[in-house]
PDB file of C-alpha atoms in Angstrom:
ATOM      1  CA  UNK T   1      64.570  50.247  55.276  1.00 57.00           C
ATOM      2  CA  UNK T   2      64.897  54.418  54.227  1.00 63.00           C
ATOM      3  CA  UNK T   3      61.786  56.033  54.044  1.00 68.00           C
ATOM      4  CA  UNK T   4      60.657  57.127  51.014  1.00 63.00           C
ATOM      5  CA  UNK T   5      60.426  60.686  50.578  1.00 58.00           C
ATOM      6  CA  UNK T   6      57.865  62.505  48.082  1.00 62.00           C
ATOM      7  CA  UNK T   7      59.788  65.836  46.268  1.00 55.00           C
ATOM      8  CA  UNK T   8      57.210  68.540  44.954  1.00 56.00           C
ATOM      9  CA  UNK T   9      57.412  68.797  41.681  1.00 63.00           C
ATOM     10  CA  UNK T  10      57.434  72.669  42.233  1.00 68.00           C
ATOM     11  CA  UNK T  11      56.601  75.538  44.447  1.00 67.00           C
ATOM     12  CA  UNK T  12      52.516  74.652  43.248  1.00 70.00           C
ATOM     13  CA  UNK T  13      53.099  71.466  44.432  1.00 74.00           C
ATOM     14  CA  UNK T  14      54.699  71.966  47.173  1.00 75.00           C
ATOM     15  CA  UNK T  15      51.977  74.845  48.337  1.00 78.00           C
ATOM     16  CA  UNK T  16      48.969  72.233  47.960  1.00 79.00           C
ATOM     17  CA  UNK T  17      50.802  69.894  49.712  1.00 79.00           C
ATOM     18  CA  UNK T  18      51.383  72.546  52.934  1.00 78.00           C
ATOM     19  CA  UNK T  19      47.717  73.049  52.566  1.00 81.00           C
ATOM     20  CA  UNK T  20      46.861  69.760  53.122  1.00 81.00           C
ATOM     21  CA  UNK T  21      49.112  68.516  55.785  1.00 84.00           C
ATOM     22  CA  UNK T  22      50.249  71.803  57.813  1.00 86.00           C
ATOM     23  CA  UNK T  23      46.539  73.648  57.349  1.00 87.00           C
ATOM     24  CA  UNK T  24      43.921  71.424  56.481  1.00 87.00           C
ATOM     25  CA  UNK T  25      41.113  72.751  58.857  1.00 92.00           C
ATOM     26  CA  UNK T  26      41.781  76.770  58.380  1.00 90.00           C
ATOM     27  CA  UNK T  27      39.675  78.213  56.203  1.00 91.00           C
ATOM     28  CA  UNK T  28      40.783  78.646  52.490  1.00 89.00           C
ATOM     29  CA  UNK T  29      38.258  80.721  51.395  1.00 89.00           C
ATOM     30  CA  UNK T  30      34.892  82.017  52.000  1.00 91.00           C
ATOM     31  CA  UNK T  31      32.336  83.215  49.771  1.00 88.00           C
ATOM     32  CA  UNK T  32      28.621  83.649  49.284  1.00 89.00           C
ATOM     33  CA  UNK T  33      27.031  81.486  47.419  1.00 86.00           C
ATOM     34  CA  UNK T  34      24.404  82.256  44.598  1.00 84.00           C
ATOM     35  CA  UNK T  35      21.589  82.414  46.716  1.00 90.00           C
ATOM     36  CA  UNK T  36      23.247  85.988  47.789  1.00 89.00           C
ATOM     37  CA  UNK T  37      22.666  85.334  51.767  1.00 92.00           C
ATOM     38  CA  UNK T  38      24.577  81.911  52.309  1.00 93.00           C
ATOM     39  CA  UNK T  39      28.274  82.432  53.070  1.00 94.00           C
ATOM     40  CA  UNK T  40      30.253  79.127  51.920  1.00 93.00           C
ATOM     41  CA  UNK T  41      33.642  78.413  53.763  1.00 94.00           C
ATOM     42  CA  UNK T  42      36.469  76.198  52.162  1.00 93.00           C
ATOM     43  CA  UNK T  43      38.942  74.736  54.014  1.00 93.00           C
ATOM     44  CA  UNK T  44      42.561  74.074  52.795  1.00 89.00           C
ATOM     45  CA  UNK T  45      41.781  70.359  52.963  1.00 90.00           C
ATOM     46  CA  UNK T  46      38.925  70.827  49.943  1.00 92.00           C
ATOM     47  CA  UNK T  47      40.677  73.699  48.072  1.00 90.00           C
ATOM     48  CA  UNK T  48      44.352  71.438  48.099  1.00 89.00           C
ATOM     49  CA  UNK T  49      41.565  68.065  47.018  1.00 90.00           C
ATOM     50  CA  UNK T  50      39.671  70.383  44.420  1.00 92.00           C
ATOM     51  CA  UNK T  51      42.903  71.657  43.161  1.00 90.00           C
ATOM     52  CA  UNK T  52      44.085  68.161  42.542  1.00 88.00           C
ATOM     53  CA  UNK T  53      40.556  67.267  40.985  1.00 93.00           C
ATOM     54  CA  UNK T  54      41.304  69.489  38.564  1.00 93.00           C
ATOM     55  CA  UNK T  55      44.786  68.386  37.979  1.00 90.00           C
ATOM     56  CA  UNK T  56      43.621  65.384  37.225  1.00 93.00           C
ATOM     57  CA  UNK T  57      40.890  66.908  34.704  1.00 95.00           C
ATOM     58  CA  UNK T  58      43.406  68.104  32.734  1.00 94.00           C
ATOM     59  CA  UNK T  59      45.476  65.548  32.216  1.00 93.00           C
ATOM     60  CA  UNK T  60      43.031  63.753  31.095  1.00 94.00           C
ATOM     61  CA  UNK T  61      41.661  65.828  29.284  1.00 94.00           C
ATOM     62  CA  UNK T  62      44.725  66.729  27.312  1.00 94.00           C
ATOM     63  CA  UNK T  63      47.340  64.573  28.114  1.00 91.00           C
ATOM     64  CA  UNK T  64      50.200  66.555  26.338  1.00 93.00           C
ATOM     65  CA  UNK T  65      49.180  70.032  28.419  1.00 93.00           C
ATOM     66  CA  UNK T  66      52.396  70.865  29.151  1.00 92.00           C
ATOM     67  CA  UNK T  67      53.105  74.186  27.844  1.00 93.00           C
ATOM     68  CA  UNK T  68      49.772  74.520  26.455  1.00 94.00           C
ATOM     69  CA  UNK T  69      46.943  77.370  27.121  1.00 94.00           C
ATOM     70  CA  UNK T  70      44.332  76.962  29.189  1.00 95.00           C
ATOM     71  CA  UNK T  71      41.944  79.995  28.771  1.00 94.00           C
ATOM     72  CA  UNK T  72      39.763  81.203  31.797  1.00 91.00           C
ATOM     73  CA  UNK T  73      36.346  83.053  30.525  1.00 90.00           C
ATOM     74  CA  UNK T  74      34.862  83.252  34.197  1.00 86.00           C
ATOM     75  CA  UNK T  75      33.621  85.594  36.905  1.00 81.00           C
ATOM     76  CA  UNK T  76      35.661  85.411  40.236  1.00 81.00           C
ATOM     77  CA  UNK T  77      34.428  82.194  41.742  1.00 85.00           C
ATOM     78  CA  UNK T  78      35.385  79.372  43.691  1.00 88.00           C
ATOM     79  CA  UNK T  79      36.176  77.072  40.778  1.00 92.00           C
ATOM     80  CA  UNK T  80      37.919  80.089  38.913  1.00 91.00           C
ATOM     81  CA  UNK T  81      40.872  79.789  42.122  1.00 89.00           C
ATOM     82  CA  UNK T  82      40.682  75.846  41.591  1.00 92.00           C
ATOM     83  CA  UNK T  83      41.471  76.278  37.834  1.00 94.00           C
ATOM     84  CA  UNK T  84      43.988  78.868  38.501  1.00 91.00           C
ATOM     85  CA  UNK T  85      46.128  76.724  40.551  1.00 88.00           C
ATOM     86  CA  UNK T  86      45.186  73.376  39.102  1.00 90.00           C
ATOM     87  CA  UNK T  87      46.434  74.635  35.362  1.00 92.00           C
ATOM     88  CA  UNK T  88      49.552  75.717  36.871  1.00 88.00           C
ATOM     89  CA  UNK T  89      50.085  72.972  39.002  1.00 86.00           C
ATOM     90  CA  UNK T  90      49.441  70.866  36.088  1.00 89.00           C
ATOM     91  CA  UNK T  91      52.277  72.425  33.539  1.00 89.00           C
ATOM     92  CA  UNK T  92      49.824  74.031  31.576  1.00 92.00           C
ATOM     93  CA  UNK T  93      49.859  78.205  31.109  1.00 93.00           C
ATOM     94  CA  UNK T  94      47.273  79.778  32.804  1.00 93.00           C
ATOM     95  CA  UNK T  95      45.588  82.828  30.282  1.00 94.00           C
ATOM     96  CA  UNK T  96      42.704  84.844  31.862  1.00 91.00           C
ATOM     97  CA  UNK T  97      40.732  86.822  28.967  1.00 90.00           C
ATOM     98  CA  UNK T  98      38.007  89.242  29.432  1.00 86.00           C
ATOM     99  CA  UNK T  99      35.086  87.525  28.623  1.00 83.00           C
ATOM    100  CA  UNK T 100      32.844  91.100  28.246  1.00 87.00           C
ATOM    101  CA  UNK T 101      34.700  91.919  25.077  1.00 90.00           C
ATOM    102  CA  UNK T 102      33.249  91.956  21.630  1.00 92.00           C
ATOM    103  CA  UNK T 103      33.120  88.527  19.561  1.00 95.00           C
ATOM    104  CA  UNK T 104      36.009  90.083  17.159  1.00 95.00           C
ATOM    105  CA  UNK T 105      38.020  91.190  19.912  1.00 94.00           C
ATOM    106  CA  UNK T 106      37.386  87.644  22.379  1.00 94.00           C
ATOM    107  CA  UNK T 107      38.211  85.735  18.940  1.00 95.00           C
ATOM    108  CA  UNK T 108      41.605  87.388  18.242  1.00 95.00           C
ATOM    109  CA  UNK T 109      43.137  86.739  21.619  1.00 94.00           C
ATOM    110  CA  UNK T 110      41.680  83.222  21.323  1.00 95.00           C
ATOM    111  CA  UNK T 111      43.164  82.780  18.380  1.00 94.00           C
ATOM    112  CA  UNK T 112      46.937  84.391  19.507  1.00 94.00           C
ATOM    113  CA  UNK T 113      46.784  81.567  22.762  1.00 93.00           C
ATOM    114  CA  UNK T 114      45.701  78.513  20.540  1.00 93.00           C
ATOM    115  CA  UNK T 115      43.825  77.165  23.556  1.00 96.00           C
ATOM    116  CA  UNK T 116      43.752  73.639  24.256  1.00 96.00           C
ATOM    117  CA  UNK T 117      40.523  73.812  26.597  1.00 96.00           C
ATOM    118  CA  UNK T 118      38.652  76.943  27.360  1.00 96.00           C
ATOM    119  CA  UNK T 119      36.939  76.925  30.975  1.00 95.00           C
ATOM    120  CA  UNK T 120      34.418  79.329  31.543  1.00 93.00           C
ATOM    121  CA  UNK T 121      31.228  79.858  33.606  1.00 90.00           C
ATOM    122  CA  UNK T 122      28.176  79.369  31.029  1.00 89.00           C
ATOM    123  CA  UNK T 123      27.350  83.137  30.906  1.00 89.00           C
ATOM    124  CA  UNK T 124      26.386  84.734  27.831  1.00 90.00           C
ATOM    125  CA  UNK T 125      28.275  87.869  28.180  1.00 90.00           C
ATOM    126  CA  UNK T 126      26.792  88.752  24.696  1.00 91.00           C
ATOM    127  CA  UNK T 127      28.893  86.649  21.983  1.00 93.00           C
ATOM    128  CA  UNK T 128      27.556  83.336  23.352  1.00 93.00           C
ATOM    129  CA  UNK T 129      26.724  81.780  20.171  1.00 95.00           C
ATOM    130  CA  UNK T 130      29.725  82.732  18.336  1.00 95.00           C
ATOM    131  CA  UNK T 131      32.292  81.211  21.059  1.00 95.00           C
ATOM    132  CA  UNK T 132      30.441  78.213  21.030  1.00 96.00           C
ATOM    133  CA  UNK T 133      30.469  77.881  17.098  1.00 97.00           C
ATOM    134  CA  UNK T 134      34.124  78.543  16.856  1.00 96.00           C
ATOM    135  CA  UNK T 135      35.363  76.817  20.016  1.00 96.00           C
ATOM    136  CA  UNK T 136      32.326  74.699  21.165  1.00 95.00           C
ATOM    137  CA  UNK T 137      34.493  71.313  21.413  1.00 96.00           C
ATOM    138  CA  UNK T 138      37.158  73.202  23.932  1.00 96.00           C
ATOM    139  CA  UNK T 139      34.162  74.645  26.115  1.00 96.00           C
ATOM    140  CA  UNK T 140      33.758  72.839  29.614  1.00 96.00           C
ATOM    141  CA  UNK T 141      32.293  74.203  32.657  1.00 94.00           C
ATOM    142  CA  UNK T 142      34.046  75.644  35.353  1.00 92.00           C
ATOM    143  CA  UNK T 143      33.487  72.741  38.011  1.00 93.00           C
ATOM    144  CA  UNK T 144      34.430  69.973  35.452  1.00 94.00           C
ATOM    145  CA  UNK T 145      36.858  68.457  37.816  1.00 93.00           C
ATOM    146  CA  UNK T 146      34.327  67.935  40.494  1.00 92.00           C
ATOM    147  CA  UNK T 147      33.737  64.231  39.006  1.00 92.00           C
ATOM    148  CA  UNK T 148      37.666  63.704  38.975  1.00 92.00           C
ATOM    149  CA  UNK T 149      39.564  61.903  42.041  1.00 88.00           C
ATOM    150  CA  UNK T 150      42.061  63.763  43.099  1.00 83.00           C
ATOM    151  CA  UNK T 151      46.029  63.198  41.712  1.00 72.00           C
ATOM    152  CA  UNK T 152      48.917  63.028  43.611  1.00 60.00           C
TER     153      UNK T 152
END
């Protein structure tokens, strides 16, 4: 009987699956957490798992993502590197906006990308309100995969 080989779908695919199998106990990334003392480390095993959380997320989410925005409003954060590489490795097109920009300004490069979610950290960076009246059913969290399972 051959053995049955898996092909990554890509070089994203094939970098989370490195992480997992050739690295999984080296550190991925370390950070302090919000208490501002605690420094948090990730290893590849949990980034490559939380990558694939989100992944997952997405495609269920919006099942026809391929091709399709995904818009980052977010600080540099853990979850902002899971999204990064969980958009891409999901077919969708990654598009980081500054989220410290006027409403007028943050709701004309919303509207050029035609998002189909919009990811961002919960901060009021002054045009709350607004964002969430034009694109409040497109809002989720940053974490929102952590509820996922992880795809393949």
């Amino acid at each position: 009987m051959a053995e049955k080989i898996k092909v990554p779908a890509g070089v994203y695919d094939m970098v989370t699956r490195c992480m997992e199998q050739e690295f999984p106990d080296n550190v991925a990334i370390r950070y302090v957490a919000e208490d501002g003392k605690t420094v948090v480390e990730k290893h590849y095993r949990e980034y490559a798992r939380d990558i694939r959380k989100m992944v997952t997320y997405l495609k269920n989410e919006v099942p026809d993502l391929k091709g399709r925005s995904v818009v980052l409003l977010s600080r540099n954060c853990y979850e902002f590197c899971v999204a990064s590489y969980g958009i891409i490795l999901a077919g969708g097109v990654l598009v980081t906006l500054n989220q410290k920009k006027t409403w007028d300004e943050l709701e004309y490069e919303l509207g050029q990308v035609e998002p189909a979610l919009i990811l961002n950290d919960g901060i009021d960076y002054g045009c709350r309100a607004q964002l969430e009246a034009a694109y409040g059913p497109l809002l989720r969290p940053m974490d929102c995969y952590k509820d996922s399972t992880p795809g393949s």
